[in-house]
Tab-separated table of C-alpha atoms and ligand atoms in Angstrom:
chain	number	residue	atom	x	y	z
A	1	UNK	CA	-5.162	41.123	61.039
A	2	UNK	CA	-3.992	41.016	57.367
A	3	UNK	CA	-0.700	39.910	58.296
A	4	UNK	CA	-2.047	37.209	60.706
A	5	UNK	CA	-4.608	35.869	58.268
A	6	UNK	CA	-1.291	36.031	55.088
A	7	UNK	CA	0.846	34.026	57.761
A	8	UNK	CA	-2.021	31.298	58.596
A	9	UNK	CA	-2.522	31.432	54.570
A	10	UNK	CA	1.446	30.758	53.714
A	11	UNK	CA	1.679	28.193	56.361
A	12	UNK	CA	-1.642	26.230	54.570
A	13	UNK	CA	-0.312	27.044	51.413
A	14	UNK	CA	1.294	23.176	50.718
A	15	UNK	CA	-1.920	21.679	52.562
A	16	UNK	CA	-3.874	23.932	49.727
A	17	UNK	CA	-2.114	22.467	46.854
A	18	UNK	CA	-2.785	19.050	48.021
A	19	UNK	CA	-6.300	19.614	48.316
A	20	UNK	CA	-6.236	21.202	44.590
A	21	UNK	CA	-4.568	18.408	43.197
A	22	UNK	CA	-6.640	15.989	44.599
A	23	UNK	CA	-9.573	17.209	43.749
A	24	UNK	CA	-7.909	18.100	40.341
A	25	UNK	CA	-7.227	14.647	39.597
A	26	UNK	CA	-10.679	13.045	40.640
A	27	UNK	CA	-12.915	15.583	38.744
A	28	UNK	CA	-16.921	15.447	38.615
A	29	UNK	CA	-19.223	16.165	36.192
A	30	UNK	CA	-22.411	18.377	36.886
A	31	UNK	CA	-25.025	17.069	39.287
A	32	UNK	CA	-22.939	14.090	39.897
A	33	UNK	CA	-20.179	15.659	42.673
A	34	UNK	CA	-20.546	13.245	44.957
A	35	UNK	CA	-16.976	12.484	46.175
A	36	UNK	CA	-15.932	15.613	45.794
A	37	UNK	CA	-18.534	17.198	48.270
A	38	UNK	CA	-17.491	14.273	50.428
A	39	UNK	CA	-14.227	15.447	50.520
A	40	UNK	CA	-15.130	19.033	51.144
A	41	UNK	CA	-17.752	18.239	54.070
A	42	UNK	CA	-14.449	16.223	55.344
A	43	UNK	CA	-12.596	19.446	55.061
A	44	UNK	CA	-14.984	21.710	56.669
A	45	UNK	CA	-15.871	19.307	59.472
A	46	UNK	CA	-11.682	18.907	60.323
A	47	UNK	CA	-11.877	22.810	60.585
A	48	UNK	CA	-14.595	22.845	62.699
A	49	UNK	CA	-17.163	24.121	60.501
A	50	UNK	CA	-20.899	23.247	61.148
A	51	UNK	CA	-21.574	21.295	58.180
A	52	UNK	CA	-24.335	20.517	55.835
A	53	UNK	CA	-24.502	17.844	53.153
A	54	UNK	CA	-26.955	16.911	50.488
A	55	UNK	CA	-27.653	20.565	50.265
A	56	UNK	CA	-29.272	21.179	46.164
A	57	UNK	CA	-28.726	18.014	45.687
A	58	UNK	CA	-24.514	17.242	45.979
A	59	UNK	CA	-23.523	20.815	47.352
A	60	UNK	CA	-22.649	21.455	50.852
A	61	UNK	CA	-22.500	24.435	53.188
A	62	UNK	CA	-20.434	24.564	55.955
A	63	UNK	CA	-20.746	27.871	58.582
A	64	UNK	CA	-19.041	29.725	61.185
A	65	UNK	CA	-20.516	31.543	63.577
A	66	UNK	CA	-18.021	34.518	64.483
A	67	UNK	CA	-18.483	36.955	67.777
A	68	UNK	CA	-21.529	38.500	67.295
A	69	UNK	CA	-24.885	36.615	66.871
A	70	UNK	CA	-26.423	38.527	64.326
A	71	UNK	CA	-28.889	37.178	62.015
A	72	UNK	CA	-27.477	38.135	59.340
A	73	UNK	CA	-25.028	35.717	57.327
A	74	UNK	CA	-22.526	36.635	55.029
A	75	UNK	CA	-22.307	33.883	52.049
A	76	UNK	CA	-19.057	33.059	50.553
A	77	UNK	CA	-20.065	30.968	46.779
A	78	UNK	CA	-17.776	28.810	45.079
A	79	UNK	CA	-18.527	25.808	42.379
A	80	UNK	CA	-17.193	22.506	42.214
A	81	UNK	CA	-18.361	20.632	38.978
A	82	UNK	CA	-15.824	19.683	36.113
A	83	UNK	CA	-16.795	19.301	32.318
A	84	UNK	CA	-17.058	16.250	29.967
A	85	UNK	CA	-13.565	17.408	28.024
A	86	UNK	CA	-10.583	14.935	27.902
A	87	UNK	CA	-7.698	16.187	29.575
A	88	UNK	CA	-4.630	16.869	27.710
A	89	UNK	CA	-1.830	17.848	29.570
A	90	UNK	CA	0.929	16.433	31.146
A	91	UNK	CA	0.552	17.315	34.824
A	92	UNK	CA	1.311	14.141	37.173
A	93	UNK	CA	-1.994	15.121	38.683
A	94	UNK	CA	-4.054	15.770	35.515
A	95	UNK	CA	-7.736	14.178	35.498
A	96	UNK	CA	-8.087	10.243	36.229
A	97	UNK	CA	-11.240	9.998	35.077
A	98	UNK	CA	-11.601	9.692	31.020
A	99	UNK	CA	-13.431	12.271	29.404
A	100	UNK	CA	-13.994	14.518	32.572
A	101	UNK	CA	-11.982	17.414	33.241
A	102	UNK	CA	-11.603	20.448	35.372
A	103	UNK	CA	-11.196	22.783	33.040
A	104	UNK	CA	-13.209	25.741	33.882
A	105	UNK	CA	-11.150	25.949	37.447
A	106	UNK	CA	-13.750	24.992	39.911
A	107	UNK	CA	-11.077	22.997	41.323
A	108	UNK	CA	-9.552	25.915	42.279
A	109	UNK	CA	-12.754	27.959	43.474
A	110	UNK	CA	-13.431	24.622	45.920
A	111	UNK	CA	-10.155	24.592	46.838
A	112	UNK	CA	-10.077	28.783	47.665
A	113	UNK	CA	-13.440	28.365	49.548
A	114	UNK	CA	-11.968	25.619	51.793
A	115	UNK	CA	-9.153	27.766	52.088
A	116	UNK	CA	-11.292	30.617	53.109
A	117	UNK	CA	-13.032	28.321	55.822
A	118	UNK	CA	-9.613	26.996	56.932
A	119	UNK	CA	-8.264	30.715	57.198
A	120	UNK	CA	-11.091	32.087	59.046
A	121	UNK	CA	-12.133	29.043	61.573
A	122	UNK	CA	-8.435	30.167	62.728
A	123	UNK	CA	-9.869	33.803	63.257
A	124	UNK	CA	-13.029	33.153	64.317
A	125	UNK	CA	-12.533	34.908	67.953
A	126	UNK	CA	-12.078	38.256	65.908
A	127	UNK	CA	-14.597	37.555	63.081
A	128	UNK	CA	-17.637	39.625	63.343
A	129	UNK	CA	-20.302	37.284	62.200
A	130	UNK	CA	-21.832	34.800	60.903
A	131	UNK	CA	-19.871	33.505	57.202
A	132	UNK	CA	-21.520	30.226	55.446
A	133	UNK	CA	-19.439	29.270	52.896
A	134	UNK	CA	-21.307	27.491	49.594
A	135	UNK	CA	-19.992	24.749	47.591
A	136	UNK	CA	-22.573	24.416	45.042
A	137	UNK	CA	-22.541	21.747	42.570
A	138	UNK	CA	-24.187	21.928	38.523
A	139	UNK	CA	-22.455	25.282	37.665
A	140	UNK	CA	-21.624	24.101	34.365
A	141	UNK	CA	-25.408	23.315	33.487
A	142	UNK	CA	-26.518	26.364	35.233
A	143	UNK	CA	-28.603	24.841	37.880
A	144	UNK	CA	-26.825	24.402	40.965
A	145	UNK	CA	-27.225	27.657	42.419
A	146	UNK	CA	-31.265	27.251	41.541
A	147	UNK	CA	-30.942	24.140	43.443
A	148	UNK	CA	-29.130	25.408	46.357
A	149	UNK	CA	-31.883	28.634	46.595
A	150	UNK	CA	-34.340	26.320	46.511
A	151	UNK	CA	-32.816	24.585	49.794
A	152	UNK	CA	-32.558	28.204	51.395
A	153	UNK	CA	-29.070	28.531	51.641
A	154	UNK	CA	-30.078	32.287	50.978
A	155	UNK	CA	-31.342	32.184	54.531
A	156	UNK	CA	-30.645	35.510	56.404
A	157	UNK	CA	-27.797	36.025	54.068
A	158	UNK	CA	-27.255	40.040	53.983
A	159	UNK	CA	-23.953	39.715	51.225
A	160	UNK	CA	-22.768	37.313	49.368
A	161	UNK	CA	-19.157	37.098	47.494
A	162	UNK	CA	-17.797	34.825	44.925
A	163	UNK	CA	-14.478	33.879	42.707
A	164	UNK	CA	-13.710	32.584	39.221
A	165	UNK	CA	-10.050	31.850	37.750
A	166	UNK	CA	-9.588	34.065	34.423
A	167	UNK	CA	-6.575	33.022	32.434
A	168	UNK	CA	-6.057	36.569	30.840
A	169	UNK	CA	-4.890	37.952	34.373
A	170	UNK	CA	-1.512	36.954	35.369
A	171	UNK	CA	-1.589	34.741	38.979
A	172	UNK	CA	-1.039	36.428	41.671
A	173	UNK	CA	-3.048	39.523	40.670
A	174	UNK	CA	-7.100	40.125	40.903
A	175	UNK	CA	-9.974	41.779	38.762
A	176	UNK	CA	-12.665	43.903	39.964
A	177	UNK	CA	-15.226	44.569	37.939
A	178	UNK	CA	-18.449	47.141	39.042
A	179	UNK	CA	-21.913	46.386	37.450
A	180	UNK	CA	-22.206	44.160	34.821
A	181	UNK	CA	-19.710	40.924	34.734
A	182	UNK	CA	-21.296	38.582	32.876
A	183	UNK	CA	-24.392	38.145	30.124
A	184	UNK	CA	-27.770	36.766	30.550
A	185	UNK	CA	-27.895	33.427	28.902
A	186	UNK	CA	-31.563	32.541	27.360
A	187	UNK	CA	-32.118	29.517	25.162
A	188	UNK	CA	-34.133	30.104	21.732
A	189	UNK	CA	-35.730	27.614	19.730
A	190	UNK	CA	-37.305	28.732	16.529
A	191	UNK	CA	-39.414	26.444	14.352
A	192	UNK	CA	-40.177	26.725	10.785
A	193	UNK	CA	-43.153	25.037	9.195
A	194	UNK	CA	-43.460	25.144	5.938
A	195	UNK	CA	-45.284	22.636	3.016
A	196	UNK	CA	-43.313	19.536	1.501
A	197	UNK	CA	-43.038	19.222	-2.085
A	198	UNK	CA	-41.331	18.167	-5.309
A	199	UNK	CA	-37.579	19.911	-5.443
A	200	UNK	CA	-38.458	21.013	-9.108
A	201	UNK	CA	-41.787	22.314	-8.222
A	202	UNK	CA	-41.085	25.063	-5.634
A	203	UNK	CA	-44.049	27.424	-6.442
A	204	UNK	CA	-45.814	24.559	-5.026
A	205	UNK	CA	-44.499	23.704	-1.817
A	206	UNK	CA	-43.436	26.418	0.869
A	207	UNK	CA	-39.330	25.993	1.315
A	208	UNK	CA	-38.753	26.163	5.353
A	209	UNK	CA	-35.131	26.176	4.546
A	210	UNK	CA	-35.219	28.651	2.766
A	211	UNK	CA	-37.228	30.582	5.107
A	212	UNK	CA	-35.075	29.631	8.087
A	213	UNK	CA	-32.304	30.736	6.444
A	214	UNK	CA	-34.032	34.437	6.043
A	215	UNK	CA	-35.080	34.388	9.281
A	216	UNK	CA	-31.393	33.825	10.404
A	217	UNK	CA	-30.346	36.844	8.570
A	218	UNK	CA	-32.981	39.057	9.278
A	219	UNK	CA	-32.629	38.014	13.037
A	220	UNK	CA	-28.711	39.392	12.244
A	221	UNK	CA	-29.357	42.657	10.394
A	222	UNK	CA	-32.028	43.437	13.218
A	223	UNK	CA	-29.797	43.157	16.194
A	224	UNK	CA	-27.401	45.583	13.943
A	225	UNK	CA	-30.427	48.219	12.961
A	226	UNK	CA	-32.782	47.907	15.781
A	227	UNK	CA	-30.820	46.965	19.211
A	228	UNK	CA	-29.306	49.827	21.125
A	229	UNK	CA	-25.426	49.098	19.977
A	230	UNK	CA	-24.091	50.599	23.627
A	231	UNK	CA	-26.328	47.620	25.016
A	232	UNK	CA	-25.008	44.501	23.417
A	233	UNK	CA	-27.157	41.466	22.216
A	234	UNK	CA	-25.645	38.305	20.644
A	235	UNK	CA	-27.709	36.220	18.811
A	236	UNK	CA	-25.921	32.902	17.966
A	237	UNK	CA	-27.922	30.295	16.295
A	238	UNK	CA	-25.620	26.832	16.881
A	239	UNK	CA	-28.151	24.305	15.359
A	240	UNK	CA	-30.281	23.687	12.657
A	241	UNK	CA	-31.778	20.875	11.549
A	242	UNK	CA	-34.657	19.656	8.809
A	243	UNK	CA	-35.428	18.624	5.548
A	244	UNK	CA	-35.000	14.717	4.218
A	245	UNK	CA	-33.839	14.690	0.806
A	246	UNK	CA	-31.264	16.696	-1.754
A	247	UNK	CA	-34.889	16.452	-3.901
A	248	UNK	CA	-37.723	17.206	-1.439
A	249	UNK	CA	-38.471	20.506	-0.301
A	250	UNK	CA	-38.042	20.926	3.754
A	251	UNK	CA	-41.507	21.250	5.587
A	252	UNK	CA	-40.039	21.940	9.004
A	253	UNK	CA	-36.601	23.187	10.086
A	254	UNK	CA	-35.669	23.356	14.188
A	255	UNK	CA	-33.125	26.207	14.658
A	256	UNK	CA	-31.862	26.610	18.483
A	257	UNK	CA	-29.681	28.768	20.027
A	258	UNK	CA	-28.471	31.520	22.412
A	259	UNK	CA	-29.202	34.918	23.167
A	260	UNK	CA	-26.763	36.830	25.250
A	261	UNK	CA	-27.598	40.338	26.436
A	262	UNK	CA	-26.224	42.593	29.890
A	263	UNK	CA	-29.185	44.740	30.287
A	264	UNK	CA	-32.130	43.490	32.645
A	265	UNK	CA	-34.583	45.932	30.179
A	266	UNK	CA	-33.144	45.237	27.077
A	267	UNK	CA	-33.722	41.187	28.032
A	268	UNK	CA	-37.020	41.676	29.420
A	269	UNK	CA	-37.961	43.151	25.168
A	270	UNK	CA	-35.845	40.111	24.224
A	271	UNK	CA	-38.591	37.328	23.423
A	272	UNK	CA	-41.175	39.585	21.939
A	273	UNK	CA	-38.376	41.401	19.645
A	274	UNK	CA	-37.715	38.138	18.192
A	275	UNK	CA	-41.517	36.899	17.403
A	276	UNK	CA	-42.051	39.848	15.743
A	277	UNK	CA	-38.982	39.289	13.350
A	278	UNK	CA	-39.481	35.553	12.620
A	279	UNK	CA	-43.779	36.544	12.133
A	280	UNK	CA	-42.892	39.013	9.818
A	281	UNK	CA	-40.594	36.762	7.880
A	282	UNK	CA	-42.882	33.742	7.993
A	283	UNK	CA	-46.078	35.655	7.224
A	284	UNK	CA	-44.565	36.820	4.141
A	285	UNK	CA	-43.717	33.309	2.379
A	286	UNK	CA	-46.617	31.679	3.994
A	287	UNK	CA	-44.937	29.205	6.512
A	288	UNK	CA	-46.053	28.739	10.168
A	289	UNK	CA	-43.766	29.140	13.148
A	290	UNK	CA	-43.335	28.518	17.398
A	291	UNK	CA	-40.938	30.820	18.837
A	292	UNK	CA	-40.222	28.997	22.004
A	293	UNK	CA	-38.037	31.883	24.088
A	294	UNK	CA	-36.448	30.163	27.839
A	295	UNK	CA	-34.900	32.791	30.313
A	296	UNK	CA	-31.402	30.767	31.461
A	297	UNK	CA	-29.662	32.323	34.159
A	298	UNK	CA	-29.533	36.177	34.494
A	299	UNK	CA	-26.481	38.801	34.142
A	300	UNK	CA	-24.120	39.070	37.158
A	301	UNK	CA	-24.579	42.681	38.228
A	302	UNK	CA	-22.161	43.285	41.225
A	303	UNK	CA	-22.963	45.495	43.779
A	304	UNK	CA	-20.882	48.668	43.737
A	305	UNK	CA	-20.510	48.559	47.959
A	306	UNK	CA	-19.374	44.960	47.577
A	307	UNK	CA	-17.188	45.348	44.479
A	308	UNK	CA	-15.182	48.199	46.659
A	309	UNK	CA	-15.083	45.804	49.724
A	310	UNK	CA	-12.993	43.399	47.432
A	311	UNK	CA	-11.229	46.223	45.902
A	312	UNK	CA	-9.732	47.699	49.085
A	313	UNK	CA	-9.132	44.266	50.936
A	314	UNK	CA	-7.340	43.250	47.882
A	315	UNK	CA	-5.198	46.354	47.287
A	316	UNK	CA	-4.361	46.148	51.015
A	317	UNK	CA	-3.153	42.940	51.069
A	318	UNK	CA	-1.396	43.308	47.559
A	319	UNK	CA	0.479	45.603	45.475
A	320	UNK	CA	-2.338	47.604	43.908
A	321	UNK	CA	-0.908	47.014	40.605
A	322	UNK	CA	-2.035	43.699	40.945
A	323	UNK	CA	-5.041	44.570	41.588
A	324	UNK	CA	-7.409	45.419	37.999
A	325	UNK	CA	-10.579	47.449	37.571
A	326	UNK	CA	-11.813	45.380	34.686
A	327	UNK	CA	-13.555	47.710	31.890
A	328	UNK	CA	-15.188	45.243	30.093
A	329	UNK	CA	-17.967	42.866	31.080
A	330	UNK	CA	-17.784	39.541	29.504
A	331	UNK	CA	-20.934	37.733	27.376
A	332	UNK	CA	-20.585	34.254	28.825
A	333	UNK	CA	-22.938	33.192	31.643
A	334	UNK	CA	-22.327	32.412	35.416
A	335	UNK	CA	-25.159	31.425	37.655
A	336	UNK	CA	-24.027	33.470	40.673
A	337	UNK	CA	-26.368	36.040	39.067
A	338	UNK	CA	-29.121	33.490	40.867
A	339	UNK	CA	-27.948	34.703	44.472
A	340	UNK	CA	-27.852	38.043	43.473
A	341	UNK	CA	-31.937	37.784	43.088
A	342	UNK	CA	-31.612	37.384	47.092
A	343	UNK	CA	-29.369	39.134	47.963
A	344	UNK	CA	-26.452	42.084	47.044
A	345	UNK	CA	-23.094	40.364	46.133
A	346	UNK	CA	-19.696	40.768	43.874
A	347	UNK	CA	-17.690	38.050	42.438
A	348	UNK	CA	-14.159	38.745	41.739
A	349	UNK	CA	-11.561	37.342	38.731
A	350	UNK	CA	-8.600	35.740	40.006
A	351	UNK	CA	-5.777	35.605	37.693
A	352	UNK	CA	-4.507	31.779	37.347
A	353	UNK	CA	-2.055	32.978	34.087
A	354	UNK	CA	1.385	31.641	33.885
A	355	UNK	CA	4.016	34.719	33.717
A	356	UNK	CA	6.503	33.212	31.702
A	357	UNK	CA	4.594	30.924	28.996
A	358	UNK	CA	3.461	32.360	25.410
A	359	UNK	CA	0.038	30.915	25.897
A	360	UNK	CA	-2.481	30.683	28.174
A	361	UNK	CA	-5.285	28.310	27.348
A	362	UNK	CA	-8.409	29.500	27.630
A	363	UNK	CA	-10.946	28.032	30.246
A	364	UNK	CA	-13.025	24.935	28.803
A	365	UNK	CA	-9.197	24.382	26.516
A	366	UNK	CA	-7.829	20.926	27.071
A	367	UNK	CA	-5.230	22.264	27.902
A	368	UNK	CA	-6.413	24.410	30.549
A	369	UNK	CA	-3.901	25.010	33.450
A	370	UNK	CA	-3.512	27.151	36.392
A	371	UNK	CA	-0.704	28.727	37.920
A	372	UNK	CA	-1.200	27.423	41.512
A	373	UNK	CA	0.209	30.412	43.276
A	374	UNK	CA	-3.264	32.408	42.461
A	375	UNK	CA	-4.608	29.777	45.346
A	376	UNK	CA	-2.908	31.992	47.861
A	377	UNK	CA	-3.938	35.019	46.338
A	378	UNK	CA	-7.485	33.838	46.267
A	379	UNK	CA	-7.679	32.635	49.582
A	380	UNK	CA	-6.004	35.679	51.563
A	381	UNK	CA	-8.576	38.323	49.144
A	382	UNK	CA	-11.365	36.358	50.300
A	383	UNK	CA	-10.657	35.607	53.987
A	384	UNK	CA	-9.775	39.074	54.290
A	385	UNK	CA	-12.832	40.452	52.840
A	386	UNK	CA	-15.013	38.348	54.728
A	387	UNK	CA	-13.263	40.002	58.478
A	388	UNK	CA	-13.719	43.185	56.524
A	389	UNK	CA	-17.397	42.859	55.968
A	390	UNK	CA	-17.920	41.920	59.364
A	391	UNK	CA	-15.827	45.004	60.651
A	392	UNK	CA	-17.627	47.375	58.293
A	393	UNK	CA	-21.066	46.112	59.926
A	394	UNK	CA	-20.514	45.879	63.416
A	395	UNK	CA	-19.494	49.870	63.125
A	396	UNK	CA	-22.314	50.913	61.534
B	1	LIG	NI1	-16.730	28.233	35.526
């Protein structure tokens, strides 16, 4: 089977780097994917998917039904929505639309899942069950995959899988990772009121920058004497705003920001931890406070039985050297943790680095670029997988 599905995968291989460019070239930005999941129901229909549109709002799901009519559904997640970043590089097919860019490689997830579909409507006489493939839109605000729960694509799904390109791993090579993959991402707004007064006069006014500014720091020192250091927080305030004058003390300052943790418990203490710490700074110089705390998306904990299904379907099809454990998690957010509330799942790196170039720009860079041969590699881990999984179940 692995040779049949690598064969149907080389021979789609140029069709695949159409589709990449295309939708390379006409990128999206969150919420508004509207062409693009045109183009991808047009995809899935051609391959004689059953097809849904207007699914969350722009995303689409397109399913096959494979031998066996079990209830059960095995989901296959990939994102499609670009970022507002101006494009700077000089591929013939870089971004046509000004200020919008894929540069966080959902091109290349939509293009692997459509691969996927392609590979596996060709196999679908041997594939065990049911696969529904999701193209989900607003990854990049972290509601898409809220929207597309909401619109049950969850349904009877028993697994669910999912990609993202990661320019530290060279193309053509994959990386696992069991457990944790990525942070929860909560959004903090802290705000400081205080009493206006004369700049000369501060005994008689109560300074909130001043007391924002301890709050910052004791927020800082706390994470380093009271947080568990083997379960990491990051605290990083990026705004702050108040005050009117070089000569008139502050009476409110706004501080927001974002707190990053990988531990469900530790996240759960996360809110009240940091009332505490801004009501004992407060209470001490007399100003008032709100400590508005808003759970984002949660961490991506991949299922160990899932992570190993990718593992051995991609050191089958592959050299195993190209084919990573990952030790470290990473602290940035991905809302594939969303599906994971439904159902048990693993998402998988796939290495997009260039071999031979000094520099590989990080995702959301400018600059960003792929190495297109990691389309292949994507495309044959997943397919193969997803007969896996189906193989696995139907002997069980
Ligand atoms: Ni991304």
């Amino acid at each position: 089977m692995l040779t049949q599905i690598k064969d149907i995968v080389s021979n789609l291989a140029p069709r695949l780097i159409e589709i990449r460019r295309h939708i390379h070239a006409h990128p999206e930005l969150s919420g508004q994917e509207y062409q693009t999941a045109a183009f991808v129901a047009g995809v899935l229909s051609s391959s004689g998917l059953h097809v849904e549109e207007g699914v969350g709002k722009t995303g689409v799901i397109g399913e096959l039904q494979g031998t066996h009519l079990d209830p059960k559904v095995l989901a296959i997640r990939t994102d499609m929505d670009a970022l507002p970043i101006q494009e700077h590089s000089s591929l013939e097919f870089a971004s046509r639309i000004d200020g919008v860019m894929h540069a966080c490689g959902h091109d290349l997830h939509t293009t692997v899942g459509l691969g996927a579909a392609m590979v596996l409507s060709q196999i679908a006489d041997q594939l065990g069950g049911k696969v529904r493939f999701i193209f989900q839109p607003a990854e990049e605000i972290a509601q898409g995959a809220n929207w597309m729960v909401k619109d049950g694509v969850m349904k009877n799904v028993s697994a669910i899988l999912g990609v993202h390109a990661f320019p530290s791993i060279l193309a053509g090579s994959v990386g696992i990772r069991y457990g944790a993959l990525t942070a929860a991402a909560d959004d903090l707004e802290i705000i400081i009121l205080g009493e206006s007064g004369h700049g000369a006069r501060p005994h008689q006014a109560v300074d909130a920058i001043w007391i924002a500014s301890q709050v910052i720091t004791a927020l800082q020192q706390a994470i380093s004497r009271t947080q568990n250091p083997l379960r990491p927080v990051v605290l990083s305030i990026g705004k702050i705003s108040g005050g009117r004058a070089p000569n008139i003390i502050a009476d409110q300052v706004q501080l927001l920001g974002t707190v990053r943790s990988l531990h469900p418990e530790t996240r759960k203490e996360l809110p009240q931890w940091i009332e505490n710490i801004v009501a004992n700074v407060c209470n001490s110089y007399g100003a008032k406070y709100q400590v508005n705390y808003r759970q984002g998306v949660p961490s991506v904990q991949n299922d160990y039985a899932l992570t190993q299904l990718l593992q051995s379907s991609a050191e089958e099809a592959w050299n195993s050297e190209r084919v990573q454990v990952l030790p470290e998690p990473s602290l940035g957010a991905e809302d594939f943790s969303v599906y994971l509330e439904h159902a048990p799942g693993s998402m998988f790196r796939l290495g997009v680095g260039y071999k031979d170039r000094m520099i590989n720009h990080p995702l959301h860079h400018p600059q960003f670029e792929i190495d297109e041969s990691a389309i292949t590699t994507g495309v044959v881990t997943l397919a193969y997988a997803a007969y896996k999984y189906w193989q696995n179940q139907l002997q069980k």
